[in-house]
């Protein structure tokens, strides 16, 4: 695994590993050697290849919202793999965060951020670039700017209990650290100090237009993407902890406030929309008192997931542009799946991979129907204004559908094969027409099956590729290669990148 001793390349490992896919034939050879990453040829058979309406050209400072294009062929091919064979039994490594650009797959490992060239079969030491922080990575955001930049939180040292009080803004293409800043919490008396009860409880980071935002318990800081100048700081003045931020098109702050009106002083939550460039409050929504947790699913439109008197998400609430309540979508005690990631060391209130918002709807998948192999489910779109169902997409027999993210006004979803005989697929779902368009068909050998679980892995779709990455690496009982990240793309694109003539396209 990636430790200090693995900074230099391991010659023995390099001899055993194929570093690049030199030709389509080489791809097929790797496919066979890896236990058959099957290529599935299909005929193009559905309408629509992009958004129905043209979007405004994004600024370089906007948060990236890539609209994917339908590949020339839906046949999938291996585009990238990162694996390790040097993990001792029971050895564990944190792998926080995963990001993709058109040429780089970046992954956090302990205190290091690694960037790998897409199109390679990689292990530690094969990276194109690396950033080694002063201490462990302790916070990430899935959000990336149009210029392929993101923010990382890290500790100031490797000492146990070192505070998570550093933020870095990094370029994912070239691995440059553009700036770093120290988060300096303020005690109630006005003196700086990290031991204050408000300080770093726990910190979170997100991006919105031109701005990096960090919450640290007793307040929220905003930094300019260009240069790292602190734009503003909002501190708590009403016994409310700043416990997370949701970015994207707008900025929401989650406040956890002490409720002195009831027994036990139970926390009461508020959701506050803030102008990201000035820190001024736009509106504040007071969440019902019986709610025990709040997650910020979307900032614009404002959508929050709540736990009301139960463990786990029970309801999804939509708010209007003024922060007024619109509708409730109920999970109905497990009929629908609405899960957010709970990781104490890498806490993020906007990490809810099973809930997707877009095109005026919130999309949830149903619970599985059937057994482990012969099963099925569906994805339902709920209207944000009324909470009523709008469109239903069935997975089909022996398969499960998982919503991933929006691509313009289409929903991208993973179709996972339950029997591992039929292929998996990256599908584009059109909420307006109910049309399902296959983007990629592919399969994974058994080593990669566990990487498709949404809440224990990172799944990213970017620039025509889909990536699956582990959030932790654990050494197996017996020495074997551990798949940590795998990426897939169209076989036509793979051939183009290798400058090899293609045959049989469109058949």
Tab-separated table of C-alpha atoms in Angstrom:
chain	number	residue	atom	x	y	z
A	1	UNK	CA	0.000	0.000	0.000
A	2	UNK	CA	1.080	3.640	-0.236
A	3	UNK	CA	3.381	4.205	2.723
A	4	UNK	CA	6.690	6.047	3.035
A	5	UNK	CA	8.545	2.939	1.880
A	6	UNK	CA	6.486	2.822	-1.297
A	7	UNK	CA	7.365	6.274	-2.617
A	8	UNK	CA	9.948	4.735	-4.932
A	9	UNK	CA	8.633	2.324	-7.537
A	10	UNK	CA	8.910	-1.355	-6.735
A	11	UNK	CA	10.802	-3.017	-9.594
A	12	UNK	CA	9.416	-6.430	-8.825
A	13	UNK	CA	5.876	-5.125	-8.898
A	14	UNK	CA	6.422	-3.203	-12.111
A	15	UNK	CA	7.612	-6.348	-13.860
A	16	UNK	CA	4.420	-8.099	-12.832
A	17	UNK	CA	2.085	-5.273	-13.782
A	18	UNK	CA	1.067	-3.944	-17.161
A	19	UNK	CA	1.470	-0.144	-16.938
A	20	UNK	CA	-0.358	0.914	-20.078
A	21	UNK	CA	-2.786	-0.531	-22.563
A	22	UNK	CA	-0.636	-0.465	-25.681
A	23	UNK	CA	-3.313	-1.555	-28.136
A	24	UNK	CA	-6.841	-2.864	-28.342
A	25	UNK	CA	-5.321	-6.332	-28.458
A	26	UNK	CA	-3.512	-5.523	-25.240
A	27	UNK	CA	-6.795	-4.421	-23.711
A	28	UNK	CA	-8.363	-7.724	-24.618
A	29	UNK	CA	-5.360	-9.549	-23.217
A	30	UNK	CA	-5.728	-7.686	-19.936
A	31	UNK	CA	-9.443	-8.477	-19.986
A	32	UNK	CA	-8.769	-12.188	-20.203
A	33	UNK	CA	-5.985	-12.045	-17.629
A	34	UNK	CA	-8.157	-10.180	-15.140
A	35	UNK	CA	-10.809	-12.850	-15.106
A	36	UNK	CA	-12.839	-11.572	-18.035
A	37	UNK	CA	-13.901	-7.969	-17.897
A	38	UNK	CA	-16.432	-8.797	-20.581
A	39	UNK	CA	-17.002	-6.490	-23.564
A	40	UNK	CA	-20.680	-6.385	-24.507
A	41	UNK	CA	-21.578	-5.199	-28.009
A	42	UNK	CA	-25.028	-3.656	-28.387
A	43	UNK	CA	-26.943	-1.835	-31.057
A	44	UNK	CA	-27.747	1.828	-30.493
A	45	UNK	CA	-31.464	1.744	-29.834
A	46	UNK	CA	-32.775	4.762	-28.057
A	47	UNK	CA	-33.508	8.361	-28.631
A	48	UNK	CA	-31.651	11.343	-27.267
A	49	UNK	CA	-27.996	11.948	-26.775
A	50	UNK	CA	-27.895	15.139	-24.757
A	51	UNK	CA	-29.812	17.767	-22.881
A	52	UNK	CA	-33.019	19.109	-24.402
A	53	UNK	CA	-32.080	22.686	-23.586
A	54	UNK	CA	-28.777	24.473	-23.963
A	55	UNK	CA	-27.195	25.536	-20.706
A	56	UNK	CA	-25.287	28.743	-20.178
A	57	UNK	CA	-21.569	28.316	-20.687
A	58	UNK	CA	-20.043	27.746	-17.254
A	59	UNK	CA	-17.433	30.048	-15.782
A	60	UNK	CA	-14.064	28.604	-14.828
A	61	UNK	CA	-14.996	29.356	-11.195
A	62	UNK	CA	-18.274	27.426	-11.304
A	63	UNK	CA	-18.661	24.016	-9.731
A	64	UNK	CA	-18.433	21.421	-12.470
A	65	UNK	CA	-21.685	19.815	-13.658
A	66	UNK	CA	-20.565	17.812	-16.667
A	67	UNK	CA	-23.234	16.864	-19.196
A	68	UNK	CA	-22.251	13.468	-20.519
A	69	UNK	CA	-22.582	12.574	-24.192
A	70	UNK	CA	-23.751	9.225	-25.429
A	71	UNK	CA	-20.733	7.197	-26.631
A	72	UNK	CA	-20.495	6.137	-30.274
A	73	UNK	CA	-20.783	2.567	-29.042
A	74	UNK	CA	-22.068	1.255	-25.738
A	75	UNK	CA	-19.501	-1.528	-25.598
A	76	UNK	CA	-17.499	-1.079	-22.409
A	77	UNK	CA	-13.743	-1.499	-22.009
A	78	UNK	CA	-11.334	-1.277	-19.100
A	79	UNK	CA	-10.006	2.292	-18.874
A	80	UNK	CA	-8.114	2.252	-15.574
A	81	UNK	CA	-7.252	0.097	-12.607
A	82	UNK	CA	-5.453	0.798	-9.342
A	83	UNK	CA	-4.681	-2.194	-7.158
A	84	UNK	CA	-2.252	-3.453	-4.523
A	85	UNK	CA	-0.777	-6.810	-3.559
A	86	UNK	CA	1.372	-5.736	-0.612
A	87	UNK	CA	-1.305	-5.425	2.073
A	88	UNK	CA	-0.635	-7.605	5.125
A	89	UNK	CA	-3.588	-9.509	6.628
A	90	UNK	CA	-5.677	-7.049	8.631
A	91	UNK	CA	-3.675	-4.006	7.488
A	92	UNK	CA	-5.981	-1.046	6.914
A	93	UNK	CA	-5.617	2.236	5.066
A	94	UNK	CA	-8.086	5.093	4.711
A	95	UNK	CA	-8.745	6.163	1.125
A	96	UNK	CA	-10.779	9.368	1.416
A	97	UNK	CA	-12.047	11.008	-1.743
A	98	UNK	CA	-11.909	10.220	-5.443
A	99	UNK	CA	-11.998	12.635	-8.382
A	100	UNK	CA	-11.722	12.276	-12.154
A	101	UNK	CA	-10.829	14.607	-15.000
A	102	UNK	CA	-10.472	13.802	-18.680
A	103	UNK	CA	-6.935	12.515	-18.086
A	104	UNK	CA	-6.390	11.950	-14.342
A	105	UNK	CA	-7.946	9.737	-11.666
A	106	UNK	CA	-7.080	11.139	-8.223
A	107	UNK	CA	-7.382	9.202	-4.968
A	108	UNK	CA	-6.651	10.034	-1.358
A	109	UNK	CA	-4.653	7.512	0.683
A	110	UNK	CA	-3.900	8.312	4.311
A	111	UNK	CA	-1.986	11.640	4.143
A	112	UNK	CA	-1.288	11.524	0.403
A	113	UNK	CA	-3.231	12.542	-2.686
A	114	UNK	CA	-2.242	10.547	-5.774
A	115	UNK	CA	-2.961	11.346	-9.418
A	116	UNK	CA	-2.878	8.497	-11.952
A	117	UNK	CA	-3.004	8.747	-15.723
A	118	UNK	CA	-6.223	7.247	-17.055
A	119	UNK	CA	-5.457	4.430	-19.469
A	120	UNK	CA	-3.005	2.720	-17.127
A	121	UNK	CA	-2.983	-0.368	-14.928
A	122	UNK	CA	-1.455	1.129	-11.799
A	123	UNK	CA	-0.144	0.399	-8.354
A	124	UNK	CA	1.429	2.680	-5.736
A	125	UNK	CA	4.521	4.204	-7.293
A	126	UNK	CA	2.974	4.481	-10.770
A	127	UNK	CA	1.290	7.817	-10.085
A	128	UNK	CA	1.753	10.808	-12.389
A	129	UNK	CA	1.869	13.153	-9.408
A	130	UNK	CA	1.478	13.065	-5.637
A	131	UNK	CA	0.836	15.572	-2.857
A	132	UNK	CA	1.979	14.593	0.626
A	133	UNK	CA	0.286	16.654	3.332
A	134	UNK	CA	1.654	17.455	6.806
A	135	UNK	CA	-0.905	15.114	8.363
A	136	UNK	CA	-3.715	12.753	7.403
A	137	UNK	CA	-6.457	13.868	5.041
A	138	UNK	CA	-9.435	14.589	7.289
A	139	UNK	CA	-12.050	16.056	4.975
A	140	UNK	CA	-12.954	16.087	1.294
A	141	UNK	CA	-15.716	17.207	-1.020
A	142	UNK	CA	-16.923	15.489	-4.165
A	143	UNK	CA	-17.280	18.916	-5.787
A	144	UNK	CA	-14.783	20.046	-8.429
A	145	UNK	CA	-14.479	23.377	-10.219
A	146	UNK	CA	-14.741	23.726	-13.995
A	147	UNK	CA	-10.936	24.063	-13.987
A	148	UNK	CA	-10.672	20.621	-12.294
A	149	UNK	CA	-9.727	21.930	-8.867
A	150	UNK	CA	-10.954	20.785	-5.474
A	151	UNK	CA	-10.371	21.366	-1.752
A	152	UNK	CA	-8.851	19.031	0.835
A	153	UNK	CA	-8.805	19.252	4.635
A	154	UNK	CA	-5.794	17.813	6.442
A	155	UNK	CA	-4.262	17.713	9.908
A	156	UNK	CA	-1.260	19.832	10.821
A	157	UNK	CA	0.862	16.802	11.769
A	158	UNK	CA	0.859	13.029	12.035
A	159	UNK	CA	0.549	13.181	15.821
A	160	UNK	CA	-2.444	11.346	17.226
A	161	UNK	CA	-5.225	13.813	17.901
A	162	UNK	CA	-3.680	16.542	15.759
A	163	UNK	CA	-6.402	19.043	14.834
A	164	UNK	CA	-7.924	18.997	11.362
A	165	UNK	CA	-7.186	22.665	10.778
A	166	UNK	CA	-5.631	23.001	7.307
A	167	UNK	CA	-7.321	23.488	3.956
A	168	UNK	CA	-5.620	23.122	0.575
A	169	UNK	CA	-6.893	23.958	-2.897
A	170	UNK	CA	-5.353	21.646	-5.484
A	171	UNK	CA	-5.290	21.230	-9.253
A	172	UNK	CA	-6.279	17.673	-10.148
A	173	UNK	CA	-4.722	17.760	-13.606
A	174	UNK	CA	-1.145	18.639	-12.663
A	175	UNK	CA	-1.095	17.910	-8.928
A	176	UNK	CA	-0.161	21.444	-7.887
A	177	UNK	CA	-1.186	22.833	-4.513
A	178	UNK	CA	-2.504	26.271	-5.414
A	179	UNK	CA	-2.775	27.521	-1.835
A	180	UNK	CA	-3.132	26.375	1.742
A	181	UNK	CA	-4.655	28.145	4.733
A	182	UNK	CA	-4.861	27.461	8.452
A	183	UNK	CA	-8.286	27.417	10.038
A	184	UNK	CA	-7.910	29.443	13.243
A	185	UNK	CA	-11.017	29.039	15.423
A	186	UNK	CA	-11.823	31.804	17.889
A	187	UNK	CA	-12.761	31.322	21.518
A	188	UNK	CA	-15.879	33.092	22.832
A	189	UNK	CA	-13.584	35.633	24.487
A	190	UNK	CA	-12.122	36.484	21.084
A	191	UNK	CA	-8.725	34.822	21.492
A	192	UNK	CA	-7.537	32.212	19.051
A	193	UNK	CA	-7.253	28.605	20.166
A	194	UNK	CA	-7.944	25.112	18.917
A	195	UNK	CA	-9.003	23.620	22.264
A	196	UNK	CA	-12.231	25.583	22.458
A	197	UNK	CA	-15.403	23.464	22.465
A	198	UNK	CA	-16.527	25.185	19.283
A	199	UNK	CA	-13.314	24.405	17.430
A	200	UNK	CA	-13.382	21.826	14.656
A	201	UNK	CA	-16.506	19.902	15.670
A	202	UNK	CA	-15.984	18.363	13.098
A	203	UNK	CA	-14.798	20.389	10.082
A	204	UNK	CA	-16.326	20.037	6.631
A	205	UNK	CA	-15.430	21.514	3.257
A	206	UNK	CA	-17.361	22.232	0.069
A	207	UNK	CA	-17.213	24.366	-3.071
A	208	UNK	CA	-19.592	26.872	-4.565
A	209	UNK	CA	-18.999	29.432	-7.290
A	210	UNK	CA	-15.519	30.931	-6.857
A	211	UNK	CA	-15.485	29.966	-3.190
A	212	UNK	CA	-14.107	27.286	-0.865
A	213	UNK	CA	-16.217	27.002	2.297
A	214	UNK	CA	-15.136	25.373	5.571
A	215	UNK	CA	-17.302	24.853	8.651
A	216	UNK	CA	-15.530	24.217	11.977
A	217	UNK	CA	-18.158	24.005	14.683
A	218	UNK	CA	-18.026	27.533	15.996
A	219	UNK	CA	-18.275	29.166	12.609
A	220	UNK	CA	-17.876	29.119	8.852
A	221	UNK	CA	-14.992	30.459	6.770
A	222	UNK	CA	-15.063	31.260	3.051
A	223	UNK	CA	-11.951	31.515	0.853
A	224	UNK	CA	-11.528	32.851	-2.650
A	225	UNK	CA	-10.605	30.086	-5.109
A	226	UNK	CA	-8.135	32.477	-6.710
A	227	UNK	CA	-5.376	32.932	-4.156
A	228	UNK	CA	-7.036	31.661	-0.974
A	229	UNK	CA	-7.883	35.050	0.551
A	230	UNK	CA	-10.437	34.671	3.322
A	231	UNK	CA	-13.597	36.429	2.172
A	232	UNK	CA	-15.544	36.253	5.423
A	233	UNK	CA	-16.051	34.437	8.699
A	234	UNK	CA	-19.412	33.844	10.366
A	235	UNK	CA	-19.187	32.885	14.023
A	236	UNK	CA	-21.841	31.432	16.237
A	237	UNK	CA	-23.727	34.002	18.305
A	238	UNK	CA	-26.821	32.042	19.346
A	239	UNK	CA	-25.528	28.756	20.807
A	240	UNK	CA	-25.576	27.142	17.378
A	241	UNK	CA	-22.766	24.990	16.056
A	242	UNK	CA	-21.925	25.288	12.367
A	243	UNK	CA	-22.061	21.587	11.516
A	244	UNK	CA	-21.568	21.273	7.782
A	245	UNK	CA	-22.071	23.030	4.469
A	246	UNK	CA	-23.697	22.087	1.185
A	247	UNK	CA	-22.283	23.658	-1.955
A	248	UNK	CA	-22.775	23.527	-5.693
A	249	UNK	CA	-24.893	26.258	-7.269
A	250	UNK	CA	-25.571	27.889	-3.890
A	251	UNK	CA	-24.444	27.606	-0.262
A	252	UNK	CA	-26.369	26.094	2.643
A	253	UNK	CA	-25.090	25.849	6.215
A	254	UNK	CA	-26.399	23.299	8.707
A	255	UNK	CA	-26.745	24.719	12.233
A	256	UNK	CA	-27.147	22.533	15.309
A	257	UNK	CA	-28.636	24.651	18.068
A	258	UNK	CA	-29.299	23.918	21.725
A	259	UNK	CA	-33.012	23.710	22.400
A	260	UNK	CA	-33.610	24.861	25.980
A	261	UNK	CA	-37.410	24.653	25.722
A	262	UNK	CA	-37.562	20.883	26.152
A	263	UNK	CA	-36.093	18.271	28.515
A	264	UNK	CA	-32.480	17.277	28.003
A	265	UNK	CA	-31.592	20.215	25.800
A	266	UNK	CA	-32.005	18.267	22.556
A	267	UNK	CA	-30.400	19.823	19.498
A	268	UNK	CA	-32.647	21.722	17.124
A	269	UNK	CA	-31.541	22.099	13.529
A	270	UNK	CA	-31.665	25.039	11.183
A	271	UNK	CA	-30.739	25.275	7.528
A	272	UNK	CA	-29.378	28.643	6.457
A	273	UNK	CA	-28.785	29.896	2.928
A	274	UNK	CA	-25.806	32.239	2.769
A	275	UNK	CA	-24.418	34.475	0.047
A	276	UNK	CA	-21.141	32.705	-0.689
A	277	UNK	CA	-19.224	35.880	-1.551
A	278	UNK	CA	-20.351	38.066	1.353
A	279	UNK	CA	-21.480	35.679	4.103
A	280	UNK	CA	-24.818	37.478	4.437
A	281	UNK	CA	-27.805	35.361	5.425
A	282	UNK	CA	-30.411	34.987	2.669
A	283	UNK	CA	-32.916	32.919	4.663
A	284	UNK	CA	-33.092	30.442	7.555
A	285	UNK	CA	-35.353	27.407	7.773
A	286	UNK	CA	-36.121	25.962	11.218
A	287	UNK	CA	-36.371	22.167	11.080
A	288	UNK	CA	-39.022	20.418	13.201
A	289	UNK	CA	-37.961	19.708	16.790
A	290	UNK	CA	-38.337	15.922	16.597
A	291	UNK	CA	-35.648	15.663	13.927
A	292	UNK	CA	-32.402	14.028	15.074
A	293	UNK	CA	-30.293	14.532	11.940
A	294	UNK	CA	-30.274	16.740	8.847
A	295	UNK	CA	-28.329	16.309	5.585
A	296	UNK	CA	-28.002	18.865	2.795
A	297	UNK	CA	-28.806	16.959	-0.386
A	298	UNK	CA	-29.017	19.950	-2.743
A	299	UNK	CA	-28.407	23.675	-2.358
A	300	UNK	CA	-30.308	24.881	-5.450
A	301	UNK	CA	-33.058	23.784	-5.359
A	302	UNK	CA	-32.849	23.450	-1.588
A	303	UNK	CA	-33.491	19.835	-0.587
A	304	UNK	CA	-32.712	18.324	2.822
A	305	UNK	CA	-32.920	14.770	4.144
A	306	UNK	CA	-33.966	14.325	7.764
A	307	UNK	CA	-34.181	11.629	10.408
A	308	UNK	CA	-37.428	12.100	12.297
A	309	UNK	CA	-37.675	9.919	15.402
A	310	UNK	CA	-35.795	7.025	13.824
A	311	UNK	CA	-32.318	5.867	12.832
A	312	UNK	CA	-31.544	6.691	9.231
A	313	UNK	CA	-33.227	9.030	6.792
A	314	UNK	CA	-37.022	9.048	7.103
A	315	UNK	CA	-38.041	11.990	4.924
A	316	UNK	CA	-36.762	14.255	2.168
A	317	UNK	CA	-37.964	17.879	2.327
A	318	UNK	CA	-38.002	20.453	-0.456
A	319	UNK	CA	-37.861	24.222	0.117
A	320	UNK	CA	-38.612	27.093	-2.241
A	321	UNK	CA	-36.290	29.947	-3.220
A	322	UNK	CA	-37.263	31.820	-0.035
A	323	UNK	CA	-36.573	28.894	2.298
A	324	UNK	CA	-40.257	28.083	2.736
A	325	UNK	CA	-41.389	24.475	3.063
A	326	UNK	CA	-42.776	22.929	-0.129
A	327	UNK	CA	-43.226	19.162	0.169
A	328	UNK	CA	-42.221	15.967	1.956
A	329	UNK	CA	-41.157	12.747	0.264
A	330	UNK	CA	-41.426	9.903	2.751
A	331	UNK	CA	-39.069	6.948	2.703
A	332	UNK	CA	-41.983	4.884	4.065
A	333	UNK	CA	-39.996	2.720	6.497
A	334	UNK	CA	-37.666	1.285	3.901
A	335	UNK	CA	-39.872	1.192	0.818
A	336	UNK	CA	-37.436	3.651	-0.709
A	337	UNK	CA	-33.709	3.900	-0.072
A	338	UNK	CA	-32.404	7.269	1.129
A	339	UNK	CA	-28.965	6.788	2.632
A	340	UNK	CA	-26.197	9.213	3.518
A	341	UNK	CA	-22.643	8.316	4.412
A	342	UNK	CA	-21.697	8.359	8.108
A	343	UNK	CA	-17.933	8.607	8.482
A	344	UNK	CA	-16.865	10.392	11.642
A	345	UNK	CA	-13.347	11.076	10.361
A	346	UNK	CA	-14.444	12.398	6.953
A	347	UNK	CA	-17.785	13.911	7.801
A	348	UNK	CA	-19.802	15.565	5.046
A	349	UNK	CA	-23.424	16.638	5.343
A	350	UNK	CA	-23.839	16.569	1.552
A	351	UNK	CA	-22.601	13.012	0.977
A	352	UNK	CA	-25.903	11.291	0.181
A	353	UNK	CA	-25.078	9.172	-2.879
A	354	UNK	CA	-28.439	7.394	-3.052
A	355	UNK	CA	-30.448	10.640	-3.393
A	356	UNK	CA	-30.260	12.677	-6.603
A	357	UNK	CA	-31.954	16.022	-7.285
A	358	UNK	CA	-32.563	17.540	-10.717
A	359	UNK	CA	-35.124	18.498	-13.353
A	360	UNK	CA	-37.555	19.589	-10.610
A	361	UNK	CA	-37.535	16.176	-8.965
A	362	UNK	CA	-35.789	14.079	-6.338
A	363	UNK	CA	-34.935	10.553	-7.417
A	364	UNK	CA	-34.917	7.593	-5.031
A	365	UNK	CA	-34.550	3.893	-5.654
A	366	UNK	CA	-36.915	1.355	-4.176
A	367	UNK	CA	-35.835	-1.429	-1.849
A	368	UNK	CA	-34.891	-4.691	-3.512
A	369	UNK	CA	-37.652	-7.108	-4.387
A	370	UNK	CA	-36.831	-10.839	-4.449
A	371	UNK	CA	-33.720	-12.720	-3.308
A	372	UNK	CA	-30.006	-12.084	-3.793
A	373	UNK	CA	-30.016	-13.236	-7.431
A	374	UNK	CA	-33.560	-13.095	-8.721
A	375	UNK	CA	-34.354	-9.548	-7.744
A	376	UNK	CA	-35.377	-6.192	-9.130
A	377	UNK	CA	-36.146	-2.630	-8.103
A	378	UNK	CA	-37.065	0.710	-9.635
A	379	UNK	CA	-36.190	4.402	-9.471
A	380	UNK	CA	-38.971	6.910	-8.824
A	381	UNK	CA	-38.930	10.636	-9.456
A	382	UNK	CA	-40.885	12.776	-6.971
A	383	UNK	CA	-42.005	16.307	-7.814
A	384	UNK	CA	-40.279	18.832	-5.567
A	385	UNK	CA	-43.308	21.119	-5.437
A	386	UNK	CA	-45.915	18.498	-4.564
A	387	UNK	CA	-44.043	15.401	-3.379
A	388	UNK	CA	-46.030	13.280	-5.822
A	389	UNK	CA	-44.520	10.613	-8.030
A	390	UNK	CA	-43.761	11.675	-11.584
A	391	UNK	CA	-41.936	8.874	-13.370
A	392	UNK	CA	-40.911	5.304	-12.600
A	393	UNK	CA	-37.989	3.413	-14.158
A	394	UNK	CA	-37.882	-0.371	-13.716
A	395	UNK	CA	-34.557	-2.179	-13.434
A	396	UNK	CA	-35.682	-5.255	-15.321
A	397	UNK	CA	-35.269	-8.849	-14.233
A	398	UNK	CA	-32.247	-9.906	-12.161
A	399	UNK	CA	-30.878	-6.387	-11.960
A	400	UNK	CA	-30.906	-3.353	-9.675
A	401	UNK	CA	-30.939	0.349	-10.580
A	402	UNK	CA	-28.974	2.932	-8.571
A	403	UNK	CA	-29.291	6.687	-9.201
A	404	UNK	CA	-25.847	8.306	-9.547
A	405	UNK	CA	-26.087	11.951	-10.626
A	406	UNK	CA	-27.758	14.331	-13.038
A	407	UNK	CA	-26.352	14.972	-16.498
A	408	UNK	CA	-28.199	18.058	-17.655
A	409	UNK	CA	-31.870	17.114	-17.353
A	410	UNK	CA	-31.177	13.370	-17.543
A	411	UNK	CA	-30.511	11.020	-14.638
A	412	UNK	CA	-27.462	8.775	-14.852
A	413	UNK	CA	-27.988	5.413	-13.169
A	414	UNK	CA	-26.007	2.238	-12.615
A	415	UNK	CA	-27.729	-0.963	-13.655
A	416	UNK	CA	-26.115	-3.715	-11.615
A	417	UNK	CA	-26.462	-7.303	-12.740
A	418	UNK	CA	-27.571	-9.585	-9.927
A	419	UNK	CA	-26.713	-12.856	-11.652
A	420	UNK	CA	-23.413	-11.547	-13.089
A	421	UNK	CA	-24.361	-13.145	-16.387
A	422	UNK	CA	-26.084	-10.203	-18.011
A	423	UNK	CA	-23.928	-7.067	-18.222
A	424	UNK	CA	-23.881	-4.106	-15.891
A	425	UNK	CA	-24.689	-0.779	-17.465
A	426	UNK	CA	-24.434	2.972	-17.166
A	427	UNK	CA	-27.854	4.204	-18.217
A	428	UNK	CA	-29.299	7.632	-19.010
A	429	UNK	CA	-32.893	8.056	-17.809
A	430	UNK	CA	-35.081	10.795	-19.275
A	431	UNK	CA	-37.648	11.947	-16.664
A	432	UNK	CA	-39.693	13.771	-19.325
A	433	UNK	CA	-40.262	10.811	-21.639
A	434	UNK	CA	-39.393	7.744	-19.590
A	435	UNK	CA	-36.762	6.790	-22.184
A	436	UNK	CA	-33.797	4.695	-21.032
A	437	UNK	CA	-30.624	5.108	-23.092
A	438	UNK	CA	-27.660	2.758	-22.543
A	439	UNK	CA	-24.338	4.623	-22.370
A	440	UNK	CA	-22.058	1.730	-21.434
A	441	UNK	CA	-22.440	-2.009	-21.010
A	442	UNK	CA	-19.699	-3.786	-19.075
A	443	UNK	CA	-18.975	-6.477	-16.527
A	444	UNK	CA	-16.563	-6.858	-13.647
A	445	UNK	CA	-14.819	-9.954	-12.307
A	446	UNK	CA	-15.526	-10.939	-8.730
A	447	UNK	CA	-12.598	-8.820	-7.465
A	448	UNK	CA	-14.520	-5.692	-8.421
A	449	UNK	CA	-18.015	-6.594	-7.281
A	450	UNK	CA	-17.730	-4.967	-3.845
A	451	UNK	CA	-16.761	-1.619	-5.406
A	452	UNK	CA	-20.304	-0.971	-6.647
A	453	UNK	CA	-21.850	-0.495	-3.171
A	454	UNK	CA	-22.772	3.198	-3.075
A	455	UNK	CA	-22.332	4.093	0.595
A	456	UNK	CA	-19.026	2.248	1.141
A	457	UNK	CA	-17.338	3.308	-2.108
A	458	UNK	CA	-17.031	6.333	-4.361
A	459	UNK	CA	-18.708	6.122	-7.773
A	460	UNK	CA	-17.929	8.872	-10.263
A	461	UNK	CA	-19.113	9.447	-13.825
A	462	UNK	CA	-16.980	11.947	-15.685
A	463	UNK	CA	-16.086	12.627	-19.310
A	464	UNK	CA	-17.617	9.430	-20.678
A	465	UNK	CA	-16.182	7.119	-18.036
A	466	UNK	CA	-17.463	5.485	-14.858
A	467	UNK	CA	-15.134	4.864	-11.914
A	468	UNK	CA	-15.598	2.741	-8.794
A	469	UNK	CA	-13.246	3.365	-5.853
A	470	UNK	CA	-12.878	1.913	-2.353
A	471	UNK	CA	-12.988	4.226	0.664
A	472	UNK	CA	-10.838	1.856	2.711
A	473	UNK	CA	-8.271	-0.812	1.886
A	474	UNK	CA	-7.986	-3.897	4.093
A	475	UNK	CA	-5.360	-6.593	3.716
A	476	UNK	CA	-6.742	-10.027	2.787
A	477	UNK	CA	-6.101	-13.231	4.711
A	478	UNK	CA	-4.130	-14.585	1.774
A	479	UNK	CA	-1.845	-12.584	-0.501
A	480	UNK	CA	-3.725	-11.436	-3.574
A	481	UNK	CA	-4.282	-8.334	-5.685
A	482	UNK	CA	-6.823	-6.000	-4.120
A	483	UNK	CA	-8.852	-3.930	-6.581
A	484	UNK	CA	-9.060	-0.410	-5.154
A	485	UNK	CA	-10.225	1.609	-8.181
A	486	UNK	CA	-11.530	0.496	-11.556
A	487	UNK	CA	-12.682	2.672	-14.462
A	488	UNK	CA	-14.520	1.822	-17.669
A	489	UNK	CA	-15.151	3.618	-20.937
A	490	UNK	CA	-16.396	2.948	-24.462
A	491	UNK	CA	-14.231	0.542	-26.442
A	492	UNK	CA	-14.490	2.996	-29.340
A	493	UNK	CA	-12.908	5.691	-27.206
A	494	UNK	CA	-10.222	3.288	-26.047
A	495	UNK	CA	-9.359	2.591	-29.673
A	496	UNK	CA	-9.259	6.324	-30.451
A	497	UNK	CA	-6.912	7.028	-27.560
A	498	UNK	CA	-4.587	4.354	-28.872
A	499	UNK	CA	-4.804	5.672	-32.467
A	500	UNK	CA	-5.866	2.304	-33.815
A	501	UNK	CA	-8.380	2.027	-36.685
A	502	UNK	CA	-11.818	0.922	-35.586
A	503	UNK	CA	-14.005	-1.569	-37.414
A	504	UNK	CA	-17.630	-2.531	-37.222
A	505	UNK	CA	-18.876	0.684	-35.601
A	506	UNK	CA	-22.619	1.165	-35.477
A	507	UNK	CA	-23.401	-2.525	-35.858
